[in-house]
């Protein structure tokens, strides 16, 4: 049973990482992050 739980946990982590990369990779998010960093450095 622990092997199945490990496999499901790994699959969930990979799926979450994929969704996170898709969101962070968006142009709007990158522009917002760049603006925040820009403001912080001024």
mmCIF file of N, CA and C in Angstrom, residues 3 5-9 12 15-18 20-21 24-26 29 31-34 40 42:
data_model
loop_
_atom_site.group_PDB
_atom_site.id
_atom_site.type_symbol
_atom_site.label_atom_id
_atom_site.label_comp_id
_atom_site.label_asym_id
_atom_site.label_seq_id
_atom_site.Cartn_x
_atom_site.Cartn_y
_atom_site.Cartn_z
ATOM 1 N N UNK A 3 3.624 1.823 -1.472
ATOM 2 C CA UNK A 3 4.136 2.101 -2.818
ATOM 3 C C UNK A 3 3.098 2.848 -3.630
ATOM 4 N N UNK A 5 0.723 4.758 -2.404
ATOM 5 C CA UNK A 5 0.634 6.105 -1.839
ATOM 6 C C UNK A 5 1.801 6.963 -2.313
ATOM 7 N N UNK A 6 2.970 6.371 -2.388
ATOM 8 C CA UNK A 6 4.147 7.096 -2.881
ATOM 9 C C UNK A 6 3.952 7.515 -4.338
ATOM 10 N N UNK A 7 3.425 6.602 -5.155
ATOM 11 C CA UNK A 7 3.190 6.894 -6.570
ATOM 12 C C UNK A 7 2.154 8.007 -6.737
ATOM 13 N N UNK A 8 1.093 7.959 -5.963
ATOM 14 C CA UNK A 8 0.053 8.990 -6.046
ATOM 15 C C UNK A 8 0.599 10.331 -5.573
ATOM 16 N N UNK A 9 1.383 10.322 -4.510
ATOM 17 C CA UNK A 9 1.987 11.568 -4.016
ATOM 18 C C UNK A 9 2.946 12.161 -5.030
ATOM 19 N N UNK A 12 0.938 13.660 -7.879
ATOM 20 C CA UNK A 12 0.333 14.926 -7.459
ATOM 21 C C UNK A 12 1.376 16.043 -7.441
ATOM 22 N N UNK A 15 2.201 17.023 -11.048
ATOM 23 C CA UNK A 15 1.077 17.775 -11.619
ATOM 24 C C UNK A 15 1.062 19.199 -11.080
ATOM 25 N N UNK A 16 1.262 19.349 -9.774
ATOM 26 C CA UNK A 16 1.286 20.675 -9.166
ATOM 27 C C UNK A 16 2.431 21.509 -9.739
ATOM 28 N N UNK A 17 3.593 20.895 -9.911
ATOM 29 C CA UNK A 17 4.738 21.607 -10.481
ATOM 30 C C UNK A 17 4.449 22.049 -11.909
ATOM 31 N N UNK A 18 3.787 21.204 -12.682
ATOM 32 C CA UNK A 18 3.429 21.561 -14.059
ATOM 33 C C UNK A 18 2.470 22.729 -14.110
ATOM 34 N N UNK A 20 2.076 25.004 -11.779
ATOM 35 C CA UNK A 20 2.795 26.172 -11.291
ATOM 36 C C UNK A 20 3.678 26.767 -12.386
ATOM 37 N N UNK A 21 4.363 25.921 -13.129
ATOM 38 C CA UNK A 21 5.197 26.407 -14.231
ATOM 39 C C UNK A 21 4.357 27.076 -15.310
ATOM 40 N N UNK A 24 3.290 30.554 -13.816
ATOM 41 C CA UNK A 24 4.417 31.479 -13.713
ATOM 42 C C UNK A 24 4.968 31.820 -15.096
ATOM 43 N N UNK A 25 4.802 30.916 -16.049
ATOM 44 C CA UNK A 25 5.301 31.145 -17.395
ATOM 45 C C UNK A 25 4.450 32.092 -18.211
ATOM 46 N N UNK A 26 3.284 32.456 -17.704
ATOM 47 C CA UNK A 26 2.400 33.365 -18.424
ATOM 48 C C UNK A 26 2.982 34.769 -18.508
ATOM 49 N N UNK A 29 1.922 37.233 -15.614
ATOM 50 C CA UNK A 29 2.582 36.957 -14.337
ATOM 51 C C UNK A 29 4.029 37.430 -14.389
ATOM 52 N N UNK A 31 5.240 39.816 -16.233
ATOM 53 C CA UNK A 31 5.233 41.275 -16.212
ATOM 54 C C UNK A 31 4.989 41.793 -14.795
ATOM 55 N N UNK A 32 4.078 41.148 -14.080
ATOM 56 C CA UNK A 32 3.789 41.566 -12.706
ATOM 57 C C UNK A 32 5.004 41.346 -11.802
ATOM 58 N N UNK A 33 5.658 40.196 -11.946
ATOM 59 C CA UNK A 33 6.851 39.930 -11.142
ATOM 60 C C UNK A 33 7.978 40.911 -11.465
ATOM 61 N N UNK A 34 8.133 41.232 -12.740
ATOM 62 C CA UNK A 34 9.161 42.188 -13.150
ATOM 63 C C UNK A 34 8.859 43.564 -12.557
ATOM 64 N N UNK A 40 11.003 47.224 -6.133
ATOM 65 C CA UNK A 40 11.810 46.922 -4.946
ATOM 66 C C UNK A 40 13.241 47.432 -5.077
ATOM 67 N N UNK A 42 14.218 50.094 -6.702
ATOM 68 C CA UNK A 42 14.327 51.562 -6.820
ATOM 69 C C UNK A 42 14.385 52.224 -5.473
#
